[in-house]
Short mmCIF file of C-alpha atoms and ligand atoms in Angstrom, two decimals:
data_model
loop_
_atom_site.label_atom_id
_atom_site.label_comp_id
_atom_site.label_asym_id
_atom_site.label_seq_id
_atom_site.Cartn_x
_atom_site.Cartn_y
_atom_site.Cartn_z
CA MET E 1 34.29 -10.10 -49.97
CA ILE E 2 32.24 -10.97 -46.81
CA THR E 3 28.57 -11.11 -47.66
CA SER E 4 27.38 -13.19 -44.74
CA LEU E 5 28.61 -14.66 -41.43
CA SER E 6 29.19 -18.05 -43.07
CA ASP E 7 32.01 -16.44 -45.15
CA LEU E 8 33.84 -16.17 -41.79
CA GLU E 9 33.52 -19.70 -40.90
CA GLY E 10 36.99 -21.11 -39.83
CA ILE E 11 38.38 -17.68 -39.18
CA LYS E 12 38.62 -17.62 -35.31
CA GLY E 13 39.37 -14.62 -33.12
CA GLU E 14 42.60 -16.32 -32.07
CA TYR E 15 43.78 -16.13 -35.77
CA PHE E 16 43.92 -12.33 -35.41
CA TYR E 17 45.99 -12.54 -32.21
CA HIS E 18 48.42 -14.95 -34.04
CA LEU E 19 48.55 -12.84 -37.25
CA PHE E 20 49.75 -9.90 -35.41
CA SER E 21 52.19 -11.70 -33.11
CA CYS E 22 53.63 -14.52 -35.32
CA SER E 23 52.63 -15.83 -38.76
CA THR E 24 54.31 -19.22 -37.95
CA ARG E 25 52.04 -19.55 -34.88
CA LEU E 26 49.04 -18.68 -36.97
CA TRP E 27 49.88 -21.35 -39.51
CA LEU E 28 50.48 -24.08 -36.78
CA TYR E 29 47.26 -23.09 -34.95
CA HIS E 30 45.32 -23.33 -38.23
CA ARG E 31 46.72 -26.83 -38.80
CA ASN E 32 45.66 -27.83 -35.27
CA VAL E 33 49.35 -28.40 -34.21
CA SER E 34 49.23 -28.39 -30.35
CA GLY E 35 51.75 -26.39 -28.42
CA SER E 36 53.00 -27.56 -25.00
CA PRO E 37 50.01 -27.91 -22.68
CA SER E 38 52.39 -27.38 -19.59
CA ASN E 39 53.61 -24.00 -20.89
CA GLU E 40 53.73 -21.65 -17.96
CA HIS E 41 52.04 -18.79 -19.91
CA VAL E 42 49.31 -21.09 -21.17
CA LEU E 43 48.54 -22.31 -17.57
CA ILE E 44 48.49 -18.79 -16.04
CA GLY E 45 46.24 -17.67 -18.90
CA LYS E 46 43.87 -20.44 -18.23
CA TYR E 47 43.78 -19.67 -14.58
CA VAL E 48 43.02 -15.96 -15.09
CA ASP E 49 40.48 -16.94 -17.69
CA GLY E 50 38.69 -19.23 -15.38
CA SER E 51 38.90 -17.20 -12.14
CA SER E 52 37.95 -13.64 -13.32
CA PHE E 53 34.54 -12.18 -13.58
CA PRO E 54 32.74 -15.38 -12.27
CA ARG E 55 29.31 -13.92 -12.23
CA GLU E 56 29.50 -12.57 -15.73
CA ARG E 57 31.46 -15.26 -17.41
CA GLU E 58 29.01 -16.77 -19.82
CA LYS E 59 30.98 -17.16 -23.03
CA LEU E 60 29.26 -16.10 -26.23
CA VAL E 61 30.18 -18.79 -28.79
CA ILE E 62 29.60 -18.43 -32.49
CA GLU E 63 30.72 -21.89 -33.72
CA GLY E 64 33.86 -21.73 -35.88
CA ILE E 65 34.19 -18.06 -35.49
CA CYS E 66 33.98 -16.56 -31.97
CA SER E 67 34.34 -17.54 -28.36
CA ILE E 68 33.92 -14.23 -26.52
CA ASP E 69 34.71 -14.15 -22.84
CA PHE E 70 31.51 -12.24 -22.09
CA ILE E 71 29.21 -9.53 -23.48
CA ARG E 72 27.28 -6.75 -21.75
CA ASN E 73 24.25 -4.90 -23.02
CA GLU E 74 24.73 -1.51 -21.46
CA GLN E 75 24.36 1.52 -23.69
CA GLY E 76 24.73 -0.81 -26.61
CA VAL E 77 26.41 -4.18 -27.10
CA GLN E 78 29.86 -4.52 -25.47
CA VAL E 79 32.45 -7.19 -26.12
CA HIS E 80 34.73 -8.06 -23.16
CA GLU E 81 37.92 -10.08 -23.43
CA VAL E 82 40.04 -11.07 -20.49
CA LYS E 83 43.94 -11.30 -20.77
CA LYS E 84 46.50 -12.26 -18.29
CA GLY E 85 48.75 -9.34 -19.18
CA ARG E 86 49.52 -6.73 -21.75
CA GLY E 87 51.46 -8.72 -24.17
CA ASP E 88 51.35 -7.60 -27.79
CA ASP E 89 48.88 -4.70 -27.54
CA ILE E 90 48.00 -4.76 -31.36
CA ALA E 91 47.52 -8.44 -31.42
CA GLN E 92 45.09 -8.41 -28.48
CA GLU E 93 43.28 -5.46 -29.87
CA MET E 94 42.81 -7.00 -33.20
CA GLN E 95 41.22 -10.09 -31.65
CA VAL E 96 38.67 -7.83 -29.89
CA GLN E 97 38.16 -5.75 -33.13
CA TYR E 98 37.25 -8.92 -34.96
CA TYR E 99 34.70 -9.86 -32.29
CA MET E 100 33.32 -6.34 -32.57
CA TYR E 101 33.12 -6.66 -36.32
CA VAL E 102 31.28 -10.07 -36.11
CA LEU E 103 28.82 -8.98 -33.46
CA GLY E 104 28.18 -5.71 -35.31
CA ARG E 105 26.96 -7.83 -38.24
CA VAL E 106 25.01 -10.14 -35.98
CA PHE E 107 23.13 -7.23 -34.30
CA SER E 108 23.29 -4.72 -37.09
CA LYS E 109 24.55 -1.97 -34.87
CA GLU E 110 27.79 -0.48 -33.50
CA VAL E 111 29.53 -2.60 -30.89
CA SER E 112 32.13 -1.37 -28.40
CA GLY E 113 34.99 -3.45 -27.07
CA PHE E 114 37.09 -3.74 -23.91
CA LEU E 115 40.20 -5.61 -22.86
CA HIS E 116 40.49 -6.61 -19.16
CA TYR E 117 43.71 -7.28 -17.34
CA PRO E 118 42.60 -8.57 -13.92
CA MET E 119 46.01 -9.14 -12.51
CA LYS E 120 46.81 -5.45 -13.09
CA LYS E 121 43.25 -4.24 -12.44
CA GLU E 122 43.29 -2.46 -15.79
CA VAL E 123 40.68 -2.18 -18.47
CA ARG E 124 41.33 -0.71 -22.00
CA GLU E 125 38.71 0.35 -24.56
CA VAL E 126 39.35 -0.90 -28.13
CA LYS E 127 38.25 1.08 -31.23
CA LEU E 128 37.03 -0.86 -34.38
CA ASP E 129 38.81 -0.24 -37.70
CA LYS E 130 36.66 -2.24 -40.10
CA GLU E 131 39.05 -1.90 -43.07
CA LYS E 132 42.03 -3.25 -40.95
CA VAL E 133 39.86 -6.27 -39.94
CA LEU E 134 38.91 -6.96 -43.53
CA ASN E 135 42.51 -6.61 -44.73
CA SER E 136 43.53 -8.96 -41.97
CA ILE E 137 41.08 -11.56 -43.04
CA VAL E 138 42.68 -11.47 -46.58
CA GLU E 139 46.15 -11.91 -44.96
CA ILE E 140 45.04 -14.77 -42.72
CA ARG E 141 43.61 -16.62 -45.72
CA ARG E 142 46.85 -16.00 -47.66
CA ILE E 143 49.07 -17.39 -44.77
CA THR E 144 46.93 -20.37 -43.86
CA SER E 145 46.65 -21.45 -47.53
CA SER E 146 50.45 -21.26 -48.09
CA SER E 147 53.32 -23.27 -46.78
CA CYS E 148 54.54 -22.78 -43.15
CA PRO E 149 56.18 -19.41 -42.76
CA PRO E 150 59.74 -20.09 -41.34
CA PRO E 151 59.98 -19.20 -37.65
CA GLN E 152 61.92 -16.09 -36.80
CA ARG E 153 63.39 -15.46 -33.35
CA LYS E 154 61.55 -12.76 -31.48
CA PRO E 155 61.01 -11.97 -27.77
CA ILE E 156 57.71 -13.82 -27.58
CA CYS E 157 59.40 -17.11 -28.55
CA ARG E 158 60.58 -17.46 -24.92
CA GLY E 159 57.02 -17.91 -23.70
CA CYS E 160 55.49 -19.52 -26.79
CA SER E 161 53.91 -22.89 -26.36
CA TYR E 162 55.24 -23.79 -29.94
CA ALA E 163 58.89 -23.08 -29.01
CA GLU E 164 59.70 -26.81 -29.08
CA VAL E 165 58.08 -27.21 -32.55
CA CYS E 166 60.09 -24.25 -33.94
CA TRP E 167 63.39 -24.57 -32.19
CA SER E 168 64.25 -28.08 -31.08
S1 LIG D 201 58.34 -20.05 -31.06
FE1 LIG D 201 58.46 -18.10 -32.02
S2 LIG D 201 58.56 -18.50 -34.18
FE2 LIG D 201 57.72 -20.28 -33.27
S3 LIG D 201 55.55 -20.06 -33.25
FE3 LIG D 201 56.24 -19.34 -31.34
S4 LIG D 201 56.53 -17.09 -31.62
FE4 LIG D 201 56.38 -18.04 -33.50
#
């Protein structure tokens, strides 16, 4: 049960992305295992992250929980997350849903969320499903406290920075 924000300490937004894309990646990330820093997808992601929305890019950091690309306060609090491309839609959405859930608790009000794809000039609204977020937290805790889930080949392995860890 989540009674205060401190109960979420150590559960970062990226955990949600990894949970819905690859549980092996979630486990490795949780153990601070580094992927390849020269991975092309990682480098493009960093470039897009650093070059988009320069006037608005003041990250909101809640230590150990959230590092949100930027927020706006227009018709309520809005979470904005920038991605290089539409990868796994559910994984990206769940990361934003978690941020919405956390900020909802911080501000005690409804929070809206948006995913931005600057390279495609697209923006997508995300809806919060609190129950799905809470169930995901349980699953994240289960996976990160168990032994490493064996890697399973999937299309995203080709661009994954952990490919060498899993497959060499
Ligand atoms: S290489 Fe594939 S199995 Fe390994 S962490 Fe990445 S996505 Fe998961």
